[in-house]
PDB file of C-alpha atoms in Angstrom:
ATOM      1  CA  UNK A 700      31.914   2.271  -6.985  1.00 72.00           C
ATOM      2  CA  UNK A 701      31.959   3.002  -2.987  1.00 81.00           C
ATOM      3  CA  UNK A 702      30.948   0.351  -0.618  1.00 81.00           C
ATOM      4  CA  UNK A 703      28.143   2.706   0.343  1.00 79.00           C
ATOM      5  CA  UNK A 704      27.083   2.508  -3.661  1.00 85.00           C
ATOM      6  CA  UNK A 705      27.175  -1.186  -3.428  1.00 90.00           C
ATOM      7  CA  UNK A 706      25.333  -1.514  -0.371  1.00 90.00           C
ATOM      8  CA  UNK A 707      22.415   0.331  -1.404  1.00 93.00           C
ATOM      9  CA  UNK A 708      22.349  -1.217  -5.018  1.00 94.00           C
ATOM     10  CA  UNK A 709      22.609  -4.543  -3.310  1.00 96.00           C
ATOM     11  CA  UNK A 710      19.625  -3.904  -1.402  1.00 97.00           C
ATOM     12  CA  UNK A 711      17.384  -2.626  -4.249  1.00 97.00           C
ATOM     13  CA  UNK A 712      18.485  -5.592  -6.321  1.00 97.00           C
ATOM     14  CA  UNK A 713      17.222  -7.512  -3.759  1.00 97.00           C
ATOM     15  CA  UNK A 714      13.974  -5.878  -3.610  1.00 98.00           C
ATOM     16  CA  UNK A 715      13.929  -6.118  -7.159  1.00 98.00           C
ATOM     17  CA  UNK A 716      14.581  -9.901  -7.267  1.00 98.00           C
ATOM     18  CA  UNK A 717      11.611 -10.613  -4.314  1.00 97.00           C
ATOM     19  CA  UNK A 718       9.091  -8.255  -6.538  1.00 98.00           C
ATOM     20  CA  UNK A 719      10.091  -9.666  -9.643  1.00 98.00           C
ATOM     21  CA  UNK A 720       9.751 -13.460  -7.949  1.00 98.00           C
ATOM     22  CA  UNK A 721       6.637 -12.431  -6.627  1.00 97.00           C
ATOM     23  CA  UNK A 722       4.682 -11.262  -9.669  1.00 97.00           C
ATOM     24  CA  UNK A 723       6.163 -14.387 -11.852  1.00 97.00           C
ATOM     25  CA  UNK A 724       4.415 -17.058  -9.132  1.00 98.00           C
ATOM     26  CA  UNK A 725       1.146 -15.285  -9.606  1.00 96.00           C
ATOM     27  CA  UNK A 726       1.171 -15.119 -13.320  1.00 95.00           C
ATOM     28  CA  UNK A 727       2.006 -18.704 -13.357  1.00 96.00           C
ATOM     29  CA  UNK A 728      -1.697 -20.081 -11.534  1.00 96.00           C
ATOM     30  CA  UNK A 729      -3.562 -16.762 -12.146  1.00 96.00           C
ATOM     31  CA  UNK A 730      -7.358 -17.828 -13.615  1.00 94.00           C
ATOM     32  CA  UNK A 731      -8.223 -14.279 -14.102  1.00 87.00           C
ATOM     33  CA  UNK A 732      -7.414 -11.795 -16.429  1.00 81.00           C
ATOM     34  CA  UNK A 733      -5.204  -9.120 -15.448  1.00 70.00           C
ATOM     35  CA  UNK A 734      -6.385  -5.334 -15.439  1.00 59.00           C
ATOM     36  CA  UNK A 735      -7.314  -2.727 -13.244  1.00 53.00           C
ATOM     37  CA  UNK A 736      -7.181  -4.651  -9.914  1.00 59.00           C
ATOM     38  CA  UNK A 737      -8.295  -2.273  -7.469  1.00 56.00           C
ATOM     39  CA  UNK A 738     -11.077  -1.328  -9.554  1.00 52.00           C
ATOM     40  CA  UNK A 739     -13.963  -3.659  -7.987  1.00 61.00           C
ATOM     41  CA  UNK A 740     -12.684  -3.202  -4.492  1.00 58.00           C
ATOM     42  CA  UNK A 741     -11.907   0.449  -4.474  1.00 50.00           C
ATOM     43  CA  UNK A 742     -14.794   0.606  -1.680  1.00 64.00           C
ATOM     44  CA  UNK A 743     -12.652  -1.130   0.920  1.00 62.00           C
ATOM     45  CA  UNK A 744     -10.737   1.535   1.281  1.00 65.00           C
ATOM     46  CA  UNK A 745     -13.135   4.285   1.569  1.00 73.00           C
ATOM     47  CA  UNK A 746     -13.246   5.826   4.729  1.00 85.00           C
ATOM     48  CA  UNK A 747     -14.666   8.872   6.612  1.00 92.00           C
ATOM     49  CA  UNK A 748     -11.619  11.708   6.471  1.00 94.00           C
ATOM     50  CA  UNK A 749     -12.991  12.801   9.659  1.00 94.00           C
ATOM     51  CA  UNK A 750     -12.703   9.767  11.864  1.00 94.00           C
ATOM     52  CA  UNK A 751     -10.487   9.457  15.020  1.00 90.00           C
ATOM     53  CA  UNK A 752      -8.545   6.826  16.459  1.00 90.00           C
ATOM     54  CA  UNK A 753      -6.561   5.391  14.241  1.00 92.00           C
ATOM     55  CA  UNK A 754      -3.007   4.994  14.741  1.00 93.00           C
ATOM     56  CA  UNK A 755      -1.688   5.681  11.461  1.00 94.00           C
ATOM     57  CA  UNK A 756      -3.992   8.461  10.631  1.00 96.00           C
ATOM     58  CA  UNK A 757      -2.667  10.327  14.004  1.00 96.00           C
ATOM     59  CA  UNK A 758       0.986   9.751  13.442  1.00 96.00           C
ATOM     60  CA  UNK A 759       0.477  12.083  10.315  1.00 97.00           C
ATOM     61  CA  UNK A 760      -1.806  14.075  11.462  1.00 97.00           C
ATOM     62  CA  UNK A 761       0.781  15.188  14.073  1.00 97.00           C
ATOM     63  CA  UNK A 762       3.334  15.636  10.980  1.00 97.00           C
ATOM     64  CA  UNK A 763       0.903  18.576   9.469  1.00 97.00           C
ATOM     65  CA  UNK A 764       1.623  22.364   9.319  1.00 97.00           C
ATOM     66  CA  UNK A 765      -1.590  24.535   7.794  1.00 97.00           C
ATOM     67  CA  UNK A 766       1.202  25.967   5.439  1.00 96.00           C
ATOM     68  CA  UNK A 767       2.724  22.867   3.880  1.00 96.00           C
ATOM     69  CA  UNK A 768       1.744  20.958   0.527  1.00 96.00           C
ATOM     70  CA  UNK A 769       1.740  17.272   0.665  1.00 97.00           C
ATOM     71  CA  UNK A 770       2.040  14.861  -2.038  1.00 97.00           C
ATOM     72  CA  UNK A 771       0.533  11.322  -1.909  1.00 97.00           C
ATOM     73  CA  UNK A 772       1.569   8.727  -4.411  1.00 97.00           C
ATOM     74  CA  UNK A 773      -0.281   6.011  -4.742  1.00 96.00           C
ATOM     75  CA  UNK A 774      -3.733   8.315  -3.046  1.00 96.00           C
ATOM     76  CA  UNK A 775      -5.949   5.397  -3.785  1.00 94.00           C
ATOM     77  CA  UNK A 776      -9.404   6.638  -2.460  1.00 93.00           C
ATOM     78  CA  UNK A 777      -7.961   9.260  -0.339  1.00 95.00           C
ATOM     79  CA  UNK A 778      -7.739   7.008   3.178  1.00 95.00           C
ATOM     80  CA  UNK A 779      -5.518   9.445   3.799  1.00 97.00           C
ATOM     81  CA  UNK A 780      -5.557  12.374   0.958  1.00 97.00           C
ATOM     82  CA  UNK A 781      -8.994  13.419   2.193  1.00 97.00           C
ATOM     83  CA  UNK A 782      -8.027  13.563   6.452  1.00 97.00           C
ATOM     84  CA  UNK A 783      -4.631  15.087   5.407  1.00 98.00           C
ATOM     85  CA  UNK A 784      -6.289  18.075   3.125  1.00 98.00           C
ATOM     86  CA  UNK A 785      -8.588  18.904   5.802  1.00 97.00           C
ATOM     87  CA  UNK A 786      -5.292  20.160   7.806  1.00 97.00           C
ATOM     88  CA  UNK A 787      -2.919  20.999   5.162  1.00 97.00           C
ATOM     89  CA  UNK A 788      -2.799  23.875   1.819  1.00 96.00           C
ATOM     90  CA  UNK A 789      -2.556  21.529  -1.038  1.00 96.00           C
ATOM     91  CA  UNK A 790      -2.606  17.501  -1.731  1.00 97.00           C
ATOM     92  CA  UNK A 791      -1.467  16.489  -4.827  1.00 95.00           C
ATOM     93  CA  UNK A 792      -2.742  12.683  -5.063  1.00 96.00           C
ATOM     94  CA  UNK A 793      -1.351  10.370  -7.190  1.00 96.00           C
ATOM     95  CA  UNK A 794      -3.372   7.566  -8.651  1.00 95.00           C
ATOM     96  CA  UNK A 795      -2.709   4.701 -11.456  1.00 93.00           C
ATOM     97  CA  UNK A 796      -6.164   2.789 -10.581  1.00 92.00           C
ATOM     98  CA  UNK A 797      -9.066   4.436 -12.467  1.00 91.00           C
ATOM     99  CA  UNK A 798     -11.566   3.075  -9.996  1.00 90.00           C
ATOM    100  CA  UNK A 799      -9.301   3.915  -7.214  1.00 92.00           C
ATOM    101  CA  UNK A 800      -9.718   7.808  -8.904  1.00 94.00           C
ATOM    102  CA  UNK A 801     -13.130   7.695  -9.382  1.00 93.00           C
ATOM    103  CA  UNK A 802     -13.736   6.622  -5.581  1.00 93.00           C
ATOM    104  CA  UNK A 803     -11.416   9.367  -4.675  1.00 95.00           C
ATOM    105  CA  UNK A 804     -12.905  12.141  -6.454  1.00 95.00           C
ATOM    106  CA  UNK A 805     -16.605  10.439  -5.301  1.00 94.00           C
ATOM    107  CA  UNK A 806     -15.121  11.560  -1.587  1.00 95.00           C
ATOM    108  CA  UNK A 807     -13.770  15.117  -2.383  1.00 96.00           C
ATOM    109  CA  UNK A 808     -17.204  15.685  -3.830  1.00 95.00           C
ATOM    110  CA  UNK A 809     -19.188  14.097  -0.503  1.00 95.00           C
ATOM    111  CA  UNK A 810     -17.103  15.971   1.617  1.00 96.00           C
ATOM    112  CA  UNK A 811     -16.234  19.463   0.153  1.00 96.00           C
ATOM    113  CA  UNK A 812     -12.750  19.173   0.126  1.00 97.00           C
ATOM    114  CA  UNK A 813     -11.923  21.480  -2.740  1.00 95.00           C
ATOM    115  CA  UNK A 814      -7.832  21.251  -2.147  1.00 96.00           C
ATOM    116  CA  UNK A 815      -6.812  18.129  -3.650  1.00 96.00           C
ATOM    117  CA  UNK A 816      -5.342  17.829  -7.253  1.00 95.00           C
ATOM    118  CA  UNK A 817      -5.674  14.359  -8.468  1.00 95.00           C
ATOM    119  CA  UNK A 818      -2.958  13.012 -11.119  1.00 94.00           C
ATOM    120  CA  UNK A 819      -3.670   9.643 -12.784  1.00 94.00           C
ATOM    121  CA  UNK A 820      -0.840   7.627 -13.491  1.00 92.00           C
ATOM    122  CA  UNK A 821       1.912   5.220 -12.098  1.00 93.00           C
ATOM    123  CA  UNK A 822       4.789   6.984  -9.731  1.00 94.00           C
ATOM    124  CA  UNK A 823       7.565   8.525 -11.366  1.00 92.00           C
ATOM    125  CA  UNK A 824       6.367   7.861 -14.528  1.00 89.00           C
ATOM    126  CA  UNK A 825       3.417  10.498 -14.050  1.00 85.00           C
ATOM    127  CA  UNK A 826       5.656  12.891 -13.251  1.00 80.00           C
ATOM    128  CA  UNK A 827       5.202  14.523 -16.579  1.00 78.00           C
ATOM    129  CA  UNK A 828       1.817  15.288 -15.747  1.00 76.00           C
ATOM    130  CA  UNK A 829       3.235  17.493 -12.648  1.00 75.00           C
ATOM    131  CA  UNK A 830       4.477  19.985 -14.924  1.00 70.00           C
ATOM    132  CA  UNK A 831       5.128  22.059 -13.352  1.00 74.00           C
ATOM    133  CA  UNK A 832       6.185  20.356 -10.550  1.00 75.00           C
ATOM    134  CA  UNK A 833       4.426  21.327  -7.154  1.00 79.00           C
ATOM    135  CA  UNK A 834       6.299  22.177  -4.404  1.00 85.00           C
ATOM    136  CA  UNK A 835       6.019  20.008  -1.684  1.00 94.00           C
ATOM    137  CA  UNK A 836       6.677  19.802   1.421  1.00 96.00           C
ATOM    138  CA  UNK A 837       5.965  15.918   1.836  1.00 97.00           C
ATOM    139  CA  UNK A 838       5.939  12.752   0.096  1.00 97.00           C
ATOM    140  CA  UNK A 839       4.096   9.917   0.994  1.00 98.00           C
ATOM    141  CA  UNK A 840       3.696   6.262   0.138  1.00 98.00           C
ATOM    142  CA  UNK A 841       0.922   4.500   2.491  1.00 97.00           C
ATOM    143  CA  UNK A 842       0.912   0.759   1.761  1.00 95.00           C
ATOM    144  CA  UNK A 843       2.708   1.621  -1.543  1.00 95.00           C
ATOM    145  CA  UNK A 844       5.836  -0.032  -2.886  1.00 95.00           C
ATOM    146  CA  UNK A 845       5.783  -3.328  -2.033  1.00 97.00           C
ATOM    147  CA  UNK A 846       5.731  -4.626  -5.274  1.00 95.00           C
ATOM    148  CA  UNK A 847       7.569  -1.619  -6.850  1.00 96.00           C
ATOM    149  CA  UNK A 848      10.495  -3.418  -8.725  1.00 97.00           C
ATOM    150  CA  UNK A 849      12.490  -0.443  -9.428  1.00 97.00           C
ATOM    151  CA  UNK A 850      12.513   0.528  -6.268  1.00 97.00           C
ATOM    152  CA  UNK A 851      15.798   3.241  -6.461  1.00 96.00           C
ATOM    153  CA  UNK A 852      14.382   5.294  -9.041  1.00 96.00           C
ATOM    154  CA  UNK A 853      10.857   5.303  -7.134  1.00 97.00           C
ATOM    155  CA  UNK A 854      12.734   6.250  -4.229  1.00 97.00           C
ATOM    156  CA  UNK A 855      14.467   8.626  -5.797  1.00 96.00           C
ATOM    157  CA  UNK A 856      12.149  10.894  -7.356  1.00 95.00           C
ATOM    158  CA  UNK A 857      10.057  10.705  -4.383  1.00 96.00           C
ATOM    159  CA  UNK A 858      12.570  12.499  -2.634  1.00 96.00           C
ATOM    160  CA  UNK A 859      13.524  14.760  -5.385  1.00 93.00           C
ATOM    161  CA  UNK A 860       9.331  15.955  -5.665  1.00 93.00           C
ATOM    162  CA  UNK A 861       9.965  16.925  -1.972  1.00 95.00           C
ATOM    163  CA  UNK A 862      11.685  20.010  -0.496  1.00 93.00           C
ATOM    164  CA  UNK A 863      11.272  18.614   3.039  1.00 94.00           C
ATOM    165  CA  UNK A 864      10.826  14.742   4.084  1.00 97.00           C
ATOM    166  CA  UNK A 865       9.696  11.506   3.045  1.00 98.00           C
ATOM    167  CA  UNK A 866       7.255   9.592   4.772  1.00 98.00           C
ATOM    168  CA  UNK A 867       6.023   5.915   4.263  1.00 98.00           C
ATOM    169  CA  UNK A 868       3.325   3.904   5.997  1.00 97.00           C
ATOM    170  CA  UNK A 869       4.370   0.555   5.854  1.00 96.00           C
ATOM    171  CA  UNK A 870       3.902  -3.268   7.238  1.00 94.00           C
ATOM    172  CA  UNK A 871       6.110  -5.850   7.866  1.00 92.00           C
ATOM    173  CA  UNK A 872       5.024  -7.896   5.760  1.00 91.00           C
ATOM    174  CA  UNK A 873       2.904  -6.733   2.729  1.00 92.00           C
ATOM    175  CA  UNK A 874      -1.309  -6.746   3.215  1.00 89.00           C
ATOM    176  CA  UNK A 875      -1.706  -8.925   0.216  1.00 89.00           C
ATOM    177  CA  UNK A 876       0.211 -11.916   2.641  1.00 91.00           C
ATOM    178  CA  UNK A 877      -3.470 -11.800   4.735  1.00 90.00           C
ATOM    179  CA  UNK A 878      -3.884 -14.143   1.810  1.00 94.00           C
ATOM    180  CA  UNK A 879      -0.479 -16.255   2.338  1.00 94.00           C
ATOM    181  CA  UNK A 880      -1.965 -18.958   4.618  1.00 94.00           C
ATOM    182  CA  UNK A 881      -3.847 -20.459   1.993  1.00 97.00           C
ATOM    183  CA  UNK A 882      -1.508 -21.138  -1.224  1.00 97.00           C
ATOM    184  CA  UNK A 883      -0.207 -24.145   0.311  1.00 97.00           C
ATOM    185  CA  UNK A 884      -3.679 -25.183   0.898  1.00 97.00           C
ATOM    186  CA  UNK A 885      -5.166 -24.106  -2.864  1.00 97.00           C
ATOM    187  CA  UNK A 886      -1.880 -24.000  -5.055  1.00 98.00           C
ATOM    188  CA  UNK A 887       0.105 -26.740  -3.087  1.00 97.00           C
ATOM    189  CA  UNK A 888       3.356 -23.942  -2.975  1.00 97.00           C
ATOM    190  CA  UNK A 889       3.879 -21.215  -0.297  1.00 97.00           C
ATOM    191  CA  UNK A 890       3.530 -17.293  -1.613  1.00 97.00           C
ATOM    192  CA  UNK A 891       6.815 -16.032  -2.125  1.00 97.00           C
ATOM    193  CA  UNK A 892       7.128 -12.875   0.315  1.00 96.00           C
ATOM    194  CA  UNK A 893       7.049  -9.489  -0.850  1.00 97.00           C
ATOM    195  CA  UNK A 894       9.619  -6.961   0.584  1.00 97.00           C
ATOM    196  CA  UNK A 895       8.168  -4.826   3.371  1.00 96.00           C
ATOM    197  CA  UNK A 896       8.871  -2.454   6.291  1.00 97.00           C
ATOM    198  CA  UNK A 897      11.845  -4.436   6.854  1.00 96.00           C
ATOM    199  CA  UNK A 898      13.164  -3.924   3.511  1.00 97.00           C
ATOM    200  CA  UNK A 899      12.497  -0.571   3.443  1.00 98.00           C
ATOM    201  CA  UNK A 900      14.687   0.622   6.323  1.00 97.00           C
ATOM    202  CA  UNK A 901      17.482  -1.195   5.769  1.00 97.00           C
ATOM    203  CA  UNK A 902      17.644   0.063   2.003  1.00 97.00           C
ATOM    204  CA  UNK A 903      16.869   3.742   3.053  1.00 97.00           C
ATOM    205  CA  UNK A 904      19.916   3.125   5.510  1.00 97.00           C
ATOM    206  CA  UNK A 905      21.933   1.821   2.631  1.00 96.00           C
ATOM    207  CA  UNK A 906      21.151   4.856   0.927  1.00 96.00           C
ATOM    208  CA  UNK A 907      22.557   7.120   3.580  1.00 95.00           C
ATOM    209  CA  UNK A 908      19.493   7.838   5.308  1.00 96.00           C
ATOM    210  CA  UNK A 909      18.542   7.999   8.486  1.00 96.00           C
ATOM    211  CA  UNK A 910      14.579   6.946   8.842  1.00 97.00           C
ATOM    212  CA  UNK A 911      12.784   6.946  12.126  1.00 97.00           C
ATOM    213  CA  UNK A 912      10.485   4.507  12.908  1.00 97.00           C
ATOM    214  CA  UNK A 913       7.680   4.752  15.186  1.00 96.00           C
ATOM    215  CA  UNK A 914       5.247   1.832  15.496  1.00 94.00           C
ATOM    216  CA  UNK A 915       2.161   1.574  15.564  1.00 93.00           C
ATOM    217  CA  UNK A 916      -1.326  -0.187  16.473  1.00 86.00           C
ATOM    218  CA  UNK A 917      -2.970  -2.490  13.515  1.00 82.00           C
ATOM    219  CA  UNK A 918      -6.389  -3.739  13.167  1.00 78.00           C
ATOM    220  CA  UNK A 919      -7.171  -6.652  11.408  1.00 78.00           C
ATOM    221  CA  UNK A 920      -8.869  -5.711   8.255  1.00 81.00           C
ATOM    222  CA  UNK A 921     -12.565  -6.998   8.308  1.00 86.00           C
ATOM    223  CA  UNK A 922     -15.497  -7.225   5.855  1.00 89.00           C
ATOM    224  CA  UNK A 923     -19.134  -6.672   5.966  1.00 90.00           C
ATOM    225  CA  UNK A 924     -20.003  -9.974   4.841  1.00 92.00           C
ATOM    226  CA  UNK A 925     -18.424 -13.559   4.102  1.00 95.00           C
ATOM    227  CA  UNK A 926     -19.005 -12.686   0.222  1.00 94.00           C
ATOM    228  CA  UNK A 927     -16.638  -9.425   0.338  1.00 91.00           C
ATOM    229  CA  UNK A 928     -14.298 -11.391   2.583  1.00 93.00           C
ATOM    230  CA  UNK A 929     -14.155 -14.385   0.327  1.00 95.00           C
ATOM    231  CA  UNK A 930     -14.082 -12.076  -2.918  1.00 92.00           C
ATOM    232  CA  UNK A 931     -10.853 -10.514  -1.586  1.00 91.00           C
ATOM    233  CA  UNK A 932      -8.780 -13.388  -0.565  1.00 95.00           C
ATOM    234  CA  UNK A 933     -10.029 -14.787  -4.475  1.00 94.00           C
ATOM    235  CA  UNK A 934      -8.343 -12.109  -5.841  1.00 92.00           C
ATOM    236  CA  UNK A 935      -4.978 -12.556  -3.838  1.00 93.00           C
ATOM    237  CA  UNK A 936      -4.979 -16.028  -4.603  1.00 96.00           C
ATOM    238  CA  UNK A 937      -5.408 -14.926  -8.622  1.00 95.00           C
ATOM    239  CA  UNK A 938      -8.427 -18.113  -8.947  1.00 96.00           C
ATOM    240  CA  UNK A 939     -11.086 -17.798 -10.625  1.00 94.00           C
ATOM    241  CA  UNK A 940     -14.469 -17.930  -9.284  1.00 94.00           C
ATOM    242  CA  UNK A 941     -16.433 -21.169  -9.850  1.00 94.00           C
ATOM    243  CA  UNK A 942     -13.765 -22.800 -10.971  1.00 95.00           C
ATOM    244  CA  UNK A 943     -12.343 -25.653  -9.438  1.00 96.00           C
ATOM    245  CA  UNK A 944      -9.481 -24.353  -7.084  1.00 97.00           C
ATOM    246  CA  UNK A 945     -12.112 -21.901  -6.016  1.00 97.00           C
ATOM    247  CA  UNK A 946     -14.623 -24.999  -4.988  1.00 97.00           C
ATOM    248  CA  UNK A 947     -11.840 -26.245  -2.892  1.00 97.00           C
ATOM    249  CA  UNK A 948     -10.824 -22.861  -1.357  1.00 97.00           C
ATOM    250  CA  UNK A 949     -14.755 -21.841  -0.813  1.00 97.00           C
ATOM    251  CA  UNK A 950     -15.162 -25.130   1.032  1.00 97.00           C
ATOM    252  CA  UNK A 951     -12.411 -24.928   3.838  1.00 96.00           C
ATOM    253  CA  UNK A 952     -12.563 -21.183   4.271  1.00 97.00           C
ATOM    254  CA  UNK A 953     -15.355 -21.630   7.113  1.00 96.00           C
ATOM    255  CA  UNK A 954     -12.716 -22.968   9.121  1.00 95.00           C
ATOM    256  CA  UNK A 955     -10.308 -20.256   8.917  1.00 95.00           C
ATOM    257  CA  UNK A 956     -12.968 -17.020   9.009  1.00 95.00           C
ATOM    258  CA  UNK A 957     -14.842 -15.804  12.110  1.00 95.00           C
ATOM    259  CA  UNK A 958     -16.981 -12.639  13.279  1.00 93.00           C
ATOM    260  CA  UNK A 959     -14.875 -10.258  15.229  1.00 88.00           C
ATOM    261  CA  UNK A 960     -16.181  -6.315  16.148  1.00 81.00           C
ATOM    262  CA  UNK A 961     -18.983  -6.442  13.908  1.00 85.00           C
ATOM    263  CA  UNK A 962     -17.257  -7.976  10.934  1.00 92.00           C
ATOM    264  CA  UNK A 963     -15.957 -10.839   9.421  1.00 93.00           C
ATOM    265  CA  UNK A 964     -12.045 -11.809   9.293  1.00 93.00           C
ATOM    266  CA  UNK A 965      -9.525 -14.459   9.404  1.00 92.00           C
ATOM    267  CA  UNK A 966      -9.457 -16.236  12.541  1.00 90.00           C
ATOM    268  CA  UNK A 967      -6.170 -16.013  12.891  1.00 85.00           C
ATOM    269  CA  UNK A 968      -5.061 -12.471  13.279  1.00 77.00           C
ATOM    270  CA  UNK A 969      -2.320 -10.915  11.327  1.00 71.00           C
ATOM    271  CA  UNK A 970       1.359 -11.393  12.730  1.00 67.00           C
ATOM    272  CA  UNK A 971       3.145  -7.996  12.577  1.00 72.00           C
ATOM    273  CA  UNK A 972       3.382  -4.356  12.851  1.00 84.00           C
ATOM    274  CA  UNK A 973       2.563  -1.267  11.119  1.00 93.00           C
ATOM    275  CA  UNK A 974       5.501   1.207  10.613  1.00 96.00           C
ATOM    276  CA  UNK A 975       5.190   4.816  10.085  1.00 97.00           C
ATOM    277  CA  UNK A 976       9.037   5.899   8.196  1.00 98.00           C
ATOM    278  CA  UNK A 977       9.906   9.117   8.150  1.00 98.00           C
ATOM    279  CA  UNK A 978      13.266  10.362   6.437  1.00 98.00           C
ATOM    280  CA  UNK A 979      14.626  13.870   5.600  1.00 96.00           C
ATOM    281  CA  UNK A 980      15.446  14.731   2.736  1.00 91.00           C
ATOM    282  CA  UNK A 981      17.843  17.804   3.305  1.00 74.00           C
ATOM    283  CA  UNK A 982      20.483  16.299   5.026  1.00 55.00           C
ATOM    284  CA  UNK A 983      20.657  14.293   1.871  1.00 45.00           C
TER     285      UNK A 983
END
């Protein structure tokens, strides 16, 4: 095995090891069942595939050609599936969350955006229901992967789906860490990190790539109300509701939430960037 082999597997192991560290901690205090977890949230990430201004949204948009076909894995309600078919051919969007699918078709319906192809299943696994393959020109992974163990094989057929480049929208630390300040103060433990932006270059550059970065702005996620705000960080602290860690956490949450731009959010705002990767895949 080359060094450059043993570089790169180094680095997915790892990833592997902070995913797989990750997901034990949680199943050891979870209170809830397990199941589709996106399902009674998939609203939060609805959003209007016509708006402007957003960072993220412009770094791709500057990435389309009319002519291309993009695929999106891990679509979820189409945050950006729905802006990116407005200015490409063909999306394919895959999906694993039902009620992440059923949000996304709700939007291609709303909107009239007949030029997405939604796949349910879990990346590469539902490959086999992209027989035949598409051709595409781009992959893309937006806030997907974090907790993907196998991360080399992921990786890999991402690139292989693509005749073009790879692109991933990514933090530097994971969104579901929002939720990080308070497992010392309800599970008496700190929330083991999940690998992130950081992680992702350096293993891309272990794999003999040569991603770009380009940084950009991130607003703090907020919530209509202090029910959907305390509903979400219940869910990434695995409690359940009523229950007696959930007493505790519903009682010093005041002190941590305030009113910011019309909605509610953590008082203290999230330390960080947003990355938006971009590899090619030819030079490969």
């Amino acid at each position: 095995m080359s060094p450059a082999v043993r570089a790169a597997a180094r680095r997915a192991a790892e990833w592997a090891d902070r995913v797989h560290a990750n997901r034990v901690q949680a199943e050891r205090v979870r209170e809830t069942e397990s199941g589709d977890h996106y399902a009674p949230v998939s609203n939060l990430f609805v959003a209007d595939p016509r708006r402007t201004g957003e960072p993220a949204l412009d770094a791709l948009v500057a990435m389309t050609r009319p002519e291309d076909a993009w695929l999106d894995i891990g679509a979820g309600a189409g945050r950006y599936a729905l802006p990116l078919a407005l200015r490409v051919r063909e999306v394919v969007a895959v999906e694993p969350s039902g009620g992440m699918r059923r949000a996304l078709r709700a939007g291609i319906d709303e909107h009239g955006i007949a030029n997405v192809r939604v796949v349910p299943g879990t990346w590469p696994e539902s490959l086999h229901e992209l027989d035949p393959l598409p051709a595409v020109d781009v992959a893309l992974i937006a806030h997907v992967g974090y907790d993907i163990e196998a991360i080399g094989p992921f990786l890999d057929a991402m690139e292989a789906a693509t005749r073009d480049r790879c692109v991933a929208v990514m933090t530097d630390r994971s969104p579901a860490s929002v939720a990080d300040p308070f497992w010392p103060l309800v599970h008496q433990e700190a929330r083991v990190p999940l690998p992130a932006l950081p992680e992702l270059v350096g293993l891309l550059r272990a794999r003999g790539r040569r991603p770009r970065v380009e940084h950009v702005d991130r607003s703090p996620r907020t919530f209509d109300s202090v029910p959907a705000l305390t509903s979400f960080l219940r869910r990434q602290l695995f409690i359940a509701e009523d229950g007696e860690k959930d007493v505790h956490f519903r009682a010093i949450l005041p002190e941590h939430i305030v009113r910011r731009g019309g909605g509610w959010t953590l008082a203290e705002r999230p330390a960080g960037s947003l990355g938006v990767v971009t590899w090619s895949v030819r030079a490969t």
